[in-house]
Amino acid sequence: MRLVLVGPPGAGKGTQAQYIASNLSIPKISTGDIFRANVSGGTDLGKLAKTFMDRGDLVPDEVTIAMVRDRLSEDDAQDGFLLDGFPRNVAQAEILRDMLKDWGLALDLVLELVVDDDEVVRRLAGRRTCSQCGRIWHVEFDDKKDDKCDACGGALFQRDDDKEETVRHRLEVYQEQTAPLVSYYAGEDILVGVDATGPVEEVTQRAMEAIRPYLG
Ligand SMILES: [Zn+2]
């Protein structure tokens, strides 16, 4: 099974990627992991990527794509993979399609985690981080009434990334980038949406049910 997972920030994509990949016995391939592996392994691509990151610049598409190509060529990805964080836009999706086509392959499925914006805001804007131990609490889900960490007594604060205004902005950016990608895959007839609200296990179960018809 060759699978791409897309979803907004706060949809629990990283967690679902891990569970789904493990259920299907395929590697979870995220761009973050690929970057770290190349940089810490000191590959030529890693060294190149690092020159951009050290300057605070974005790593160019060509470098990311070359890393993805290398990773998909590895032995463990020959019987399938789950891509998380790539492709990010239609141009990358077309490159991925051509890359797979060169190998006589194609994507089987693109799974979209669907959560409405207000739910994402509720999840992310309710997070409080401990200034001492770094543990994250949720005002609603953990029923946090005070501003102290239950683990170490440290003061809790809201990270800038979790502020409602920032979350809404990240959602807008996501929509702008991803809406065309989702339409592209809908046009290819390989897009399936999965309701990503509710407990983690239930979301995984829904995802597995959505995948089942596509398993060879
Ligand atoms: Zn703490």
Coordinates of C-alpha atoms and ligand atoms in Angstrom, one line a residue:
M1 CA 0.0 0.0 0.0
R2 CA 1.4 3.4 -1.1
L3 CA -0.3 6.0 0.9
V4 CA -0.1 9.8 1.5
L5 CA -1.6 11.3 4.6
V6 CA -2.8 14.9 4.7
G7 CA -4.5 16.9 7.4
P8 CA -4.4 20.3 9.1
P9 CA -2.3 21.2 12.1
G10 CA -3.9 19.8 15.2
A11 CA -5.5 16.9 13.4
G12 CA -3.2 14.4 15.1
K13 CA -1.5 13.5 11.8
G14 CA 1.8 12.4 13.3
T15 CA 0.2 10.1 15.7
Q16 CA -2.2 8.6 13.1
A17 CA 0.6 8.2 10.6
Q18 CA 2.5 6.1 13.1
Y19 CA -0.5 3.9 14.0
I20 CA -1.7 3.4 10.4
A21 CA 1.8 2.6 9.2
S22 CA 2.3 0.1 12.0
N23 CA -1.1 -1.5 11.3
L24 CA -0.1 -1.9 7.6
S25 CA 3.5 -2.9 8.3
I26 CA 4.9 -0.2 6.1
P27 CA 7.4 2.5 7.0
K28 CA 6.1 5.9 8.0
I29 CA 8.1 8.4 6.0
S30 CA 8.0 12.0 7.2
T31 CA 10.0 14.9 5.7
G32 CA 11.1 15.8 9.2
D33 CA 12.6 12.4 9.8
I34 CA 14.2 12.4 6.3
F35 CA 15.8 15.8 7.0
R36 CA 17.1 14.7 10.4
A37 CA 18.5 11.4 9.0
N38 CA 20.3 13.1 6.2
V39 CA 21.8 15.9 8.4
S40 CA 22.9 13.6 11.2
G41 CA 24.1 11.0 8.7
G42 CA 26.2 13.7 7.0
T43 CA 25.0 12.8 3.4
D44 CA 25.7 15.2 0.6
L45 CA 22.0 16.2 0.5
G46 CA 22.1 16.6 4.3
K47 CA 25.1 18.9 4.1
L48 CA 23.4 20.9 1.3
A49 CA 20.2 21.2 3.3
K50 CA 22.2 22.3 6.4
T51 CA 23.7 25.2 4.5
F52 CA 20.2 26.6 3.9
M53 CA 18.9 25.8 7.4
D54 CA 22.0 27.4 9.1
R55 CA 21.1 30.6 7.2
G56 CA 17.5 30.3 8.4
D57 CA 16.4 29.8 4.8
L58 CA 13.9 27.2 3.5
V59 CA 15.4 24.1 2.0
P60 CA 14.6 24.3 -1.7
D61 CA 12.1 21.8 -3.2
E62 CA 14.8 20.1 -5.3
V63 CA 16.7 19.1 -2.2
T64 CA 13.6 17.8 -0.4
I65 CA 12.6 15.9 -3.5
A66 CA 16.0 14.3 -3.9
M67 CA 15.9 13.2 -0.3
V68 CA 12.4 11.7 -0.7
R69 CA 13.6 9.9 -3.8
D70 CA 16.5 8.4 -1.9
R71 CA 14.3 7.4 1.0
L72 CA 11.6 5.7 -1.3
S73 CA 14.4 3.8 -3.0
E74 CA 15.4 2.1 0.3
D75 CA 14.6 -1.6 0.8
D76 CA 11.9 -1.2 3.5
A77 CA 9.8 1.0 1.2
Q78 CA 9.6 -1.4 -1.7
D79 CA 6.3 -3.0 -0.6
G80 CA 4.7 0.3 0.4
F81 CA 5.0 3.4 2.5
L82 CA 3.0 6.1 4.2
L83 CA 4.2 9.6 3.3
D84 CA 3.6 12.3 6.0
G85 CA 4.4 15.9 5.1
F86 CA 5.1 15.3 1.4
P87 CA 3.8 16.3 -1.1
R88 CA 2.9 19.8 0.2
N89 CA 1.6 21.2 -3.1
V90 CA 0.4 20.2 -6.5
A91 CA 3.9 20.7 -8.1
Q92 CA 5.4 18.2 -5.6
A93 CA 2.4 15.8 -6.2
E94 CA 3.2 15.8 -9.9
I95 CA 6.8 15.1 -9.3
L96 CA 6.0 12.3 -6.9
R97 CA 3.6 10.8 -9.5
D98 CA 6.3 10.9 -12.2
M99 CA 8.9 9.5 -9.8
L100 CA 6.7 6.5 -9.0
K101 CA 5.7 6.1 -12.7
D102 CA 9.5 5.8 -13.5
W103 CA 9.5 2.8 -11.2
G104 CA 6.3 1.4 -12.7
L105 CA 4.4 2.4 -9.5
A106 CA 1.6 4.7 -8.4
L107 CA -0.1 5.9 -5.2
D108 CA -2.9 3.7 -4.0
L109 CA -4.6 6.2 -1.7
V110 CA -4.5 9.7 -0.2
L111 CA -6.1 9.8 3.2
E112 CA -7.3 13.2 4.3
L113 CA -7.9 13.8 8.1
V114 CA -10.9 16.0 8.3
V115 CA -11.4 18.3 11.4
D116 CA -13.2 21.6 11.3
D117 CA -11.3 24.8 12.2
D118 CA -13.1 25.4 15.5
E119 CA -12.2 21.9 16.7
V120 CA -8.5 22.5 15.8
V121 CA -8.6 25.8 17.7
R122 CA -10.2 24.1 20.7
R123 CA -7.5 21.4 20.7
L124 CA -4.5 23.7 20.2
A125 CA -5.5 27.0 21.9
G126 CA -6.3 25.0 25.1
R127 CA -2.8 23.7 25.4
R128 CA -0.6 25.0 28.3
T129 CA 3.1 24.2 28.5
C130 CA 5.0 23.8 31.7
S131 CA 7.9 26.3 31.9
Q132 CA 9.9 23.9 34.1
C133 CA 9.5 20.3 32.7
G134 CA 7.9 21.1 29.3
R135 CA 4.9 18.9 29.9
I136 CA 1.8 19.9 28.0
W137 CA -1.6 20.1 29.7
H138 CA -5.0 20.9 28.2
V139 CA -7.3 23.3 30.0
E140 CA -10.4 21.4 28.9
F141 CA -9.3 17.8 28.4
D142 CA -7.1 17.7 31.5
D143 CA -9.6 19.9 33.4
K144 CA -6.8 22.3 34.4
K145 CA -8.2 24.9 36.7
D146 CA -4.9 26.5 37.9
D147 CA -1.7 27.6 36.2
K148 CA 0.5 25.0 37.9
C149 CA 2.0 21.8 36.4
D150 CA 0.5 18.8 38.2
A151 CA 3.8 16.9 37.7
C152 CA 6.4 19.4 38.9
G153 CA 4.5 22.5 40.2
G154 CA 6.0 24.7 37.5
A155 CA 4.2 27.6 36.0
L156 CA 2.1 26.9 32.9
F157 CA 2.1 29.2 29.9
Q158 CA 0.6 29.3 26.4
R159 CA 3.1 28.9 23.6
D160 CA 2.8 31.6 20.8
D161 CA 2.2 28.7 18.3
D162 CA -0.9 27.7 20.4
K163 CA -2.5 31.2 20.6
E164 CA -5.8 31.3 18.8
E165 CA -4.8 34.0 16.4
T166 CA -1.7 32.0 15.3
V167 CA -3.6 28.8 15.1
R168 CA -6.2 30.4 12.8
H169 CA -3.4 31.8 10.7
R170 CA -1.8 28.4 10.4
L171 CA -5.1 27.0 9.3
E172 CA -5.5 29.6 6.6
V173 CA -2.0 28.9 5.3
Y174 CA -2.8 25.2 5.3
Q175 CA -6.1 25.7 3.4
E176 CA -4.3 27.8 0.8
Q177 CA -1.6 25.3 0.2
T178 CA -3.6 22.1 0.6
A179 CA -7.0 22.8 -0.9
P180 CA -5.5 22.6 -4.5
L181 CA -3.6 19.4 -3.5
V182 CA -6.8 17.8 -2.1
S183 CA -8.7 18.7 -5.4
Y184 CA -5.8 17.3 -7.4
Y185 CA -6.0 13.9 -5.7
A186 CA -9.8 14.0 -5.8
G187 CA -9.4 14.4 -9.6
E188 CA -7.1 11.4 -9.6
D189 CA -9.9 9.5 -7.8
I190 CA -7.6 8.3 -4.9
L191 CA -8.8 10.7 -2.2
V192 CA -10.6 9.5 0.9
G193 CA -11.7 11.7 3.8
V194 CA -11.7 10.4 7.3
D195 CA -13.4 12.1 10.2
A196 CA -10.5 12.9 12.7
T197 CA -12.6 14.0 15.7
G198 CA -12.9 11.9 18.8
P199 CA -10.4 9.5 20.5
V200 CA -7.2 8.6 18.8
E201 CA -8.1 4.9 18.6
E202 CA -11.4 5.6 17.0
V203 CA -9.8 7.8 14.3
T204 CA -7.3 5.0 13.6
Q205 CA -10.1 2.5 13.3
R206 CA -12.0 4.8 10.9
A207 CA -8.8 5.2 8.8
M208 CA -8.2 1.5 8.6
E209 CA -11.8 0.9 7.5
A210 CA -11.4 3.5 4.8
I211 CA -8.1 1.9 3.7
R212 CA -9.4 -1.7 3.6
P213 CA -11.1 -1.6 0.2
Y214 CA -7.8 -0.5 -1.3
L215 CA -5.7 -3.3 0.1
G216 CA -4.7 -5.7 -2.7
Ligands
ZN1 ZN 6.1 20.6 34.9

